[in-house]
Coordinates of C-alpha atoms in Angstrom, one line a residue:
M1 CA 22.6 -12.8 -33.6
A2 CA 19.1 -14.1 -32.7
S3 CA 17.0 -11.7 -30.5
F4 CA 13.8 -11.6 -28.4
T5 CA 11.6 -8.8 -27.3
N6 CA 9.2 -10.3 -24.9
D7 CA 8.6 -13.4 -22.4
L8 CA 6.6 -15.4 -25.1
A9 CA 9.2 -15.0 -27.7
L10 CA 12.0 -16.2 -25.3
K11 CA 9.6 -19.1 -24.2
K12 CA 9.3 -20.2 -27.8
F13 CA 12.8 -19.9 -29.0
T14 CA 14.4 -23.1 -29.7
L15 CA 17.7 -24.0 -31.3
K16 CA 17.5 -25.6 -35.0
N17 CA 20.9 -26.1 -36.3
K18 CA 23.1 -25.3 -33.5
N19 CA 23.8 -27.0 -30.1
R20 CA 24.7 -23.6 -28.4
E21 CA 23.5 -20.0 -29.4
W22 CA 23.5 -16.5 -27.7
V23 CA 20.2 -14.8 -27.9
K24 CA 20.0 -11.1 -27.3
D25 CA 17.1 -9.4 -25.2
D26 CA 16.2 -6.3 -27.4
G27 CA 14.5 -4.6 -24.2
V28 CA 17.7 -4.2 -22.1
K29 CA 21.3 -3.3 -23.6
F30 CA 23.5 -6.1 -21.8
L31 CA 21.0 -8.8 -21.5
Y32 CA 21.7 -12.1 -23.1
V33 CA 20.6 -15.6 -22.9
L34 CA 22.8 -18.8 -23.4
A35 CA 20.6 -21.3 -25.1
Y36 CA 21.9 -24.8 -25.3
K37 CA 20.6 -28.3 -26.1
T38 CA 20.5 -31.1 -23.5
Q39 CA 19.3 -34.4 -24.0
K40 CA 15.6 -33.6 -22.9
E41 CA 15.1 -29.9 -23.7
T42 CA 16.9 -26.4 -24.7
T43 CA 18.1 -24.8 -21.5
K44 CA 18.3 -21.1 -21.2
T45 CA 20.5 -19.1 -19.0
F46 CA 20.7 -15.3 -18.5
Y47 CA 24.0 -13.4 -18.6
F48 CA 25.0 -9.9 -18.1
K49 CA 27.7 -9.3 -21.1
Y50 CA 29.4 -6.3 -21.0
Q51 CA 32.5 -4.1 -21.5
E52 CA 34.1 -2.4 -18.5
S53 CA 33.8 0.8 -20.3
D54 CA 32.8 2.0 -23.7
Q55 CA 36.4 2.2 -24.6
K56 CA 37.5 -1.3 -23.8
R57 CA 36.4 -3.9 -26.1
T58 CA 37.2 -7.0 -24.0
T59 CA 33.7 -8.6 -23.1
K60 CA 33.1 -10.1 -19.6
Q61 CA 30.0 -12.0 -18.5
I62 CA 28.2 -12.4 -15.4
K63 CA 25.7 -15.3 -14.8
I64 CA 22.3 -14.0 -13.7
G65 CA 20.3 -17.4 -13.5
K66 CA 18.5 -19.9 -15.6
Y67 CA 15.1 -19.2 -17.1
P68 CA 12.4 -19.7 -16.3
S69 CA 13.4 -19.9 -12.5
I70 CA 14.5 -16.4 -12.9
T71 CA 11.9 -14.5 -14.9
L72 CA 12.7 -12.3 -17.6
A73 CA 11.2 -9.0 -15.6
E74 CA 13.5 -10.2 -12.7
A75 CA 16.6 -10.9 -15.1
R76 CA 16.2 -7.4 -16.6
L77 CA 15.8 -5.5 -13.4
K78 CA 19.2 -7.3 -12.2
A79 CA 20.8 -6.2 -15.7
L80 CA 19.9 -2.7 -15.4
E81 CA 21.3 -2.9 -11.6
L82 CA 24.6 -4.0 -13.1
E83 CA 24.5 -1.5 -15.7
R84 CA 24.3 1.3 -13.2
L85 CA 27.1 -0.1 -11.3
R86 CA 29.0 -0.5 -14.8
D87 CA 28.3 3.1 -15.4
R88 CA 29.6 4.5 -11.9
G89 CA 32.9 2.4 -12.6
E90 CA 32.5 -0.2 -10.4
D91 CA 34.0 -3.7 -10.7
L92 CA 31.1 -5.8 -11.3
Q93 CA 33.0 -9.0 -10.5
T94 CA 33.9 -7.8 -7.2
A95 CA 30.5 -6.1 -6.6
T96 CA 28.3 -9.2 -7.4
A97 CA 30.7 -11.3 -5.0
K98 CA 29.8 -9.1 -2.1
Q99 CA 26.2 -9.2 -3.1
K100 CA 26.1 -12.7 -2.1
T101 CA 24.7 -12.0 1.5
I102 CA 21.7 -10.3 0.9
T103 CA 21.2 -7.3 3.6
F104 CA 18.0 -5.4 4.8
K105 CA 19.4 -2.6 2.7
D106 CA 19.4 -4.7 -0.5
V107 CA 16.1 -5.7 0.0
A108 CA 15.0 -2.0 0.7
D109 CA 16.6 -0.5 -2.3
E110 CA 14.8 -3.4 -4.4
W111 CA 11.5 -2.2 -3.0
I112 CA 12.3 1.4 -3.7
D113 CA 13.2 0.5 -7.4
K114 CA 9.9 -1.3 -7.8
E115 CA 7.8 1.4 -6.0
Q116 CA 9.6 4.2 -7.9
S117 CA 8.4 2.8 -11.1
K118 CA 4.9 3.8 -10.2
G119 CA 5.8 7.5 -10.0
L120 CA 4.3 7.9 -6.5
I121 CA 3.4 11.4 -5.1
A122 CA 5.7 12.2 -2.2
F123 CA 7.5 9.1 -2.5
N124 CA 10.6 10.9 -1.6
K125 CA 9.2 11.1 2.0
Q126 CA 8.9 7.4 2.0
I127 CA 12.6 7.0 0.9
G128 CA 13.6 9.4 3.5
R129 CA 11.8 7.4 6.4
I130 CA 13.6 4.2 5.1
E131 CA 16.9 5.8 4.8
K132 CA 16.8 7.8 8.1
N133 CA 14.9 5.4 10.3
L134 CA 15.5 1.9 9.3
I135 CA 18.9 1.4 7.4
P136 CA 20.9 2.9 10.5
Y137 CA 19.6 0.1 12.5
L138 CA 19.0 -2.9 9.9
G139 CA 20.6 -1.9 6.5
D140 CA 24.0 -3.7 6.8
K141 CA 22.3 -7.0 8.6
A142 CA 21.8 -10.2 6.6
I143 CA 18.0 -10.2 5.9
T144 CA 18.0 -14.1 7.0
E145 CA 19.5 -13.0 10.3
L146 CA 17.2 -10.5 11.5
K147 CA 14.4 -11.4 14.0
R148 CA 11.3 -9.7 15.2
R149 CA 13.1 -8.2 18.1
D150 CA 15.6 -6.4 15.6
Y151 CA 12.5 -4.8 13.6
A152 CA 10.8 -3.8 17.1
H153 CA 13.9 -2.1 18.2
A154 CA 14.3 0.0 15.1
I155 CA 10.8 1.3 15.6
E156 CA 11.2 1.8 19.5
Q157 CA 14.4 4.1 18.5
I158 CA 12.1 6.2 16.3
Q159 CA 9.6 6.5 19.0
A160 CA 12.3 7.5 21.5
Q161 CA 13.1 10.4 19.2
E162 CA 9.3 11.3 18.7
A163 CA 8.7 11.6 22.4
K164 CA 12.2 13.5 22.8
R165 CA 10.7 16.2 20.4
G166 CA 7.3 15.9 21.8
I167 CA 5.8 14.9 18.7
T168 CA 2.9 12.5 17.8
H169 CA 4.0 8.8 16.6
E170 CA 2.9 9.2 13.1
T171 CA 6.5 8.8 11.8
S172 CA 6.9 5.8 13.7
L173 CA 3.6 4.2 12.5
R174 CA 4.1 5.1 8.8
T175 CA 7.8 3.6 8.9
F176 CA 6.4 0.4 10.7
R177 CA 4.0 0.0 7.5
L178 CA 6.9 0.6 5.1
L179 CA 8.7 -2.0 6.9
R180 CA 5.9 -4.6 6.6
K181 CA 5.9 -3.7 2.7
I182 CA 9.7 -4.3 2.4
L183 CA 9.7 -7.5 4.1
D184 CA 6.6 -8.8 2.3
L185 CA 8.7 -8.2 -0.8
A186 CA 11.8 -10.2 0.8
V187 CA 9.2 -13.1 1.4
N188 CA 7.6 -12.8 -2.3
K189 CA 11.4 -13.0 -3.5
G190 CA 12.0 -15.9 -1.4
Y191 CA 14.9 -14.3 0.7
I192 CA 13.0 -15.1 3.8
E193 CA 10.0 -17.6 4.6
H194 CA 7.9 -15.3 6.9
N195 CA 7.4 -11.4 7.4
P196 CA 8.1 -11.1 11.2
T197 CA 6.2 -7.9 11.5
R198 CA 3.0 -9.6 10.4
D199 CA 3.1 -10.9 13.9
I200 CA 3.4 -7.4 15.5
I201 CA 0.0 -5.4 16.2
F202 CA 1.5 -1.8 16.3
N203 CA -0.9 -0.4 18.9
D204 CA -0.1 -3.4 21.3
A205 CA 3.6 -3.4 20.8
F206 CA 4.4 0.1 20.7
K207 CA 3.3 3.6 22.0
T208 CA 0.2 5.4 19.9
S209 CA -0.4 9.0 19.0
T210 CA -1.9 11.2 21.6
N211 CA -2.6 14.0 19.1
N212 CA -6.1 15.0 20.2
H213 CA -7.1 16.1 16.7
F214 CA -6.8 12.6 15.3
K215 CA -7.7 10.8 18.6
A216 CA -9.1 7.3 17.4
I217 CA -10.6 4.0 18.5
T218 CA -8.6 1.1 17.0
E219 CA -9.5 -1.8 19.5
P220 CA -12.3 -4.1 18.2
K221 CA -13.9 -4.3 21.6
K222 CA -14.1 -0.5 21.9
L223 CA -15.3 -0.1 18.3
K224 CA -17.9 -2.5 19.3
E225 CA -19.1 -0.4 22.1
L226 CA -18.9 2.9 19.7
L227 CA -20.9 1.1 17.2
G228 CA -23.7 0.1 19.8
A229 CA -23.7 3.7 21.1
M230 CA -24.2 5.0 17.7
Q231 CA -27.1 2.8 17.0
D232 CA -29.0 3.9 20.2
Y233 CA -28.0 7.6 19.5
Q234 CA -31.4 9.9 20.6
G235 CA -30.1 12.9 18.9
S236 CA -31.0 14.1 15.5
F237 CA -31.6 11.3 12.9
C238 CA -29.6 12.8 10.1
T239 CA -26.7 13.2 12.6
K240 CA -27.0 9.6 13.9
Q241 CA -27.1 8.2 9.9
A242 CA -24.0 10.6 9.2
L243 CA -22.1 9.0 12.1
I244 CA -22.9 5.4 11.0
F245 CA -22.3 6.3 7.0
G246 CA -18.9 7.7 8.4
V247 CA -17.7 4.5 10.1
H248 CA -18.7 2.5 7.0
T249 CA -17.1 4.7 4.5
F250 CA -14.2 6.2 6.4
L251 CA -14.4 9.3 4.3
R252 CA -13.1 12.6 5.4
S253 CA -15.5 14.6 7.4
A254 CA -15.9 17.3 4.7
N255 CA -16.9 14.7 2.3
V256 CA -19.5 13.0 4.7
R257 CA -21.1 16.3 5.2
G258 CA -20.6 17.5 1.7
L259 CA -22.0 14.4 0.1
K260 CA -24.9 15.5 -2.5
W261 CA -27.7 13.4 -4.2
Q262 CA -26.1 14.0 -7.6
Y263 CA -22.8 12.0 -6.4
V264 CA -24.8 8.9 -5.6
D265 CA -25.4 6.1 -8.3
F266 CA -27.7 3.5 -6.7
E267 CA -27.8 1.5 -10.1
N268 CA -23.8 1.0 -10.2
N269 CA -23.5 1.1 -6.5
L270 CA -20.9 3.8 -6.8
I271 CA -20.3 7.4 -5.0
T272 CA -18.5 9.7 -7.4
F273 CA -16.9 12.9 -5.8
P274 CA -16.0 15.7 -8.3
G275 CA -12.2 16.6 -8.0
E276 CA -13.2 20.0 -6.3
A277 CA -14.7 18.2 -3.5
M278 CA -11.9 16.3 -2.6
K279 CA -8.6 16.9 -0.7
L280 CA -6.4 15.8 -3.6
R281 CA -8.4 17.6 -6.0
E282 CA -8.9 14.6 -8.2
V283 CA -12.0 12.6 -8.9
F284 CA -12.8 9.9 -6.6
Y285 CA -14.9 6.9 -6.9
M286 CA -16.2 4.9 -3.8
P287 CA -18.0 1.7 -4.2
M288 CA -20.9 1.2 -1.9
S289 CA -21.3 -1.8 0.4
K290 CA -24.8 -3.2 0.8
Q291 CA -25.3 -1.5 4.3
V292 CA -24.1 1.6 2.9
K293 CA -26.7 1.6 0.0
K294 CA -29.6 0.7 2.4
L295 CA -28.7 3.7 4.6
L296 CA -28.7 6.0 1.7
K297 CA -31.9 4.6 0.6
T298 CA -33.5 5.4 4.0
M299 CA -32.2 8.9 3.8
L300 CA -33.6 9.3 0.5
E301 CA -36.9 8.7 1.8
H302 CA -36.1 11.7 4.1
K303 CA -34.5 13.7 1.1
R304 CA -34.5 17.6 2.2
G305 CA -32.6 19.2 -0.5
D306 CA -29.1 18.7 -2.5
F307 CA -27.2 17.4 0.5
V308 CA -27.6 13.7 1.7
F309 CA -26.9 14.9 5.4
P310 CA -28.3 18.6 5.5
S311 CA -28.2 20.9 8.6
D312 CA -31.1 20.9 11.0
I313 CA -30.9 24.6 10.6
S314 CA -31.0 25.2 6.9
V315 CA -31.4 22.4 4.2
T316 CA -29.2 24.5 1.8
R317 CA -26.2 23.9 4.0
P318 CA -24.5 20.6 5.1
L319 CA -24.0 19.2 8.7
S320 CA -21.3 20.9 10.5
D321 CA -17.9 19.4 11.8
S322 CA -18.7 20.5 15.0
T323 CA -22.1 18.7 14.9
L324 CA -20.5 15.2 14.2
N325 CA -17.9 15.6 17.0
Q326 CA -20.3 16.9 19.6
A327 CA -22.4 13.9 18.9
I328 CA -19.5 11.6 19.8
K329 CA -19.0 13.5 22.9
R330 CA -22.8 13.0 23.9
L331 CA -22.4 9.1 23.1
G332 CA -19.3 9.0 25.7
F333 CA -16.5 8.8 23.6
G334 CA -15.1 12.4 23.4
D335 CA -12.0 11.4 25.2
E336 CA -11.1 8.7 22.8
M337 CA -12.5 9.6 19.5
V338 CA -13.2 12.5 17.1
F339 CA -15.0 12.0 13.7
H340 CA -11.9 12.3 11.4
G341 CA -10.4 9.5 13.6
L342 CA -12.7 7.1 12.1
R343 CA -10.4 6.9 9.1
T344 CA -7.5 5.9 11.5
T345 CA -10.0 3.3 12.8
A346 CA -10.5 1.9 9.5
S347 CA -6.8 2.2 8.2
T348 CA -5.6 0.4 11.5
L349 CA -7.9 -2.3 11.3
L350 CA -7.9 -3.2 7.7
N351 CA -4.0 -3.4 7.8
E352 CA -4.2 -5.4 10.7
N353 CA -6.7 -7.8 8.9
I354 CA -5.1 -8.5 5.6
K355 CA -4.7 -12.0 6.2
N356 CA -8.6 -12.1 6.8
H357 CA -9.8 -10.0 3.9
G358 CA -6.9 -10.9 1.4
F359 CA -6.4 -7.3 -0.1
S360 CA -3.1 -5.6 -0.1
S361 CA -2.3 -2.3 1.7
D362 CA -2.4 -0.6 -1.8
V363 CA -6.1 -1.4 -2.2
I364 CA -6.4 0.0 1.5
E365 CA -4.9 3.2 0.6
L366 CA -6.8 3.6 -2.4
C367 CA -10.1 3.3 -0.5
L368 CA -8.5 6.1 1.9
D369 CA -7.9 8.4 -0.9
H370 CA -4.2 8.9 0.6
K371 CA -1.9 10.9 -1.1
E372 CA 1.0 7.9 -1.2
R373 CA -0.2 7.1 -4.7
S374 CA 0.6 8.4 -8.1
S375 CA -1.8 10.1 -10.4
V376 CA -1.2 7.9 -12.9
K377 CA -1.5 4.8 -10.6
A378 CA -4.6 6.3 -9.4
I379 CA -6.2 6.6 -12.8
Y380 CA -5.3 3.0 -13.4
D381 CA -6.4 1.6 -10.0
R382 CA -9.7 3.7 -10.0
S383 CA -10.7 2.3 -13.2
Q384 CA -9.3 -1.4 -13.0
R385 CA -9.3 -2.0 -9.0
L386 CA -12.9 -1.0 -8.3
D387 CA -13.9 -4.6 -8.1
E388 CA -11.2 -5.4 -5.4
R389 CA -12.1 -2.1 -3.5
A390 CA -16.1 -2.9 -3.8
E391 CA -14.9 -6.3 -2.2
L392 CA -12.9 -4.6 0.5
M393 CA -15.5 -2.1 1.3
Q394 CA -18.2 -5.0 1.8
W395 CA -15.8 -6.9 3.9
W396 CA -15.3 -3.7 6.2
S397 CA -19.2 -3.4 6.4
D398 CA -19.7 -7.1 7.1
Y399 CA -17.0 -6.8 9.8
L400 CA -18.7 -3.7 11.5
D401 CA -21.8 -5.9 11.5
S402 CA -20.0 -8.9 13.2
L403 CA -18.6 -6.7 15.9
V404 CA -22.2 -5.5 16.7
K405 CA -23.5 -9.2 16.7
E406 CA -21.2 -10.4 18.8

């Protein structure tokens, strides 16, 4: 029997002396392609051919779809899904009939399978949020029937539980972001035409966290006021520059304060933090925007030791966390903001402006150095997606400048 190993081989396959032939996929056990000649071309259709168990020899088949409308990658995923059902002893003919109506749970499971292959750290937490917070309210409903109100209701239910327990709204925010990603997949797969959650601004539609440790400004108008106040700051020059640097880079406070000149590469517009300096204990690369590079060049003219932002008391020590938070209080924003909250500011506004800057939430997460990433994915992304991250960091700096100029 003829076979193929990849998409190129399948694409090039043609019938020679036959009008009809089965072709085996060497990559997935039960996946086959039925190739047959028409007047114009050779048509290829994916099938899942199987025996109900290893003991039974009667072969059955389930049509998956025509190639290339269904890609080889999609057909392989479907075949693997059917193989799992077969191995559990389920009747595949009945199971596939039930799956004609695609539910929210179907899409969520598809998203989980896709993301799980990346080996994400703490991915079980994301699965838990989906299963606990979304599936009970949305799981059995047809994805085509769900409306924006249904998704908002699910988030409101999470917030009601958060209020009852007296905790912040971190879970509802993270679940909302997961919901967006799941529905993005539904759009990409053609299950729905539009992602309704892209029309929802979390801070406007839902309650926001009141945790004082992570107080953050997330409204552009208020951020504009903060940026203006920073520019007019009358305190220490070093503190002022550290505040502005923090807004543009949204690094953790410890990384801003602990930044050393040896980490800065002006020639390649890159800051490299060693693993021991980072929360995740992994090397972190941060592309510099033009504005950040200019700020650091200015600081270089005032260099007073190894630290870019040294303490006013001793050049051998960095600025303290309290110094930055006290500066924000002096600017009049102490009730609304802490320095660490700049990360929330950037995360929120970058996610809300995806349509404007054009980069995915994965790129945003990489720039934030969040833990919801895999070590393998991180190594790949940090070496292969630096260009994207550099563009996003430049967009953010330009966005901040545009707020000040308005």
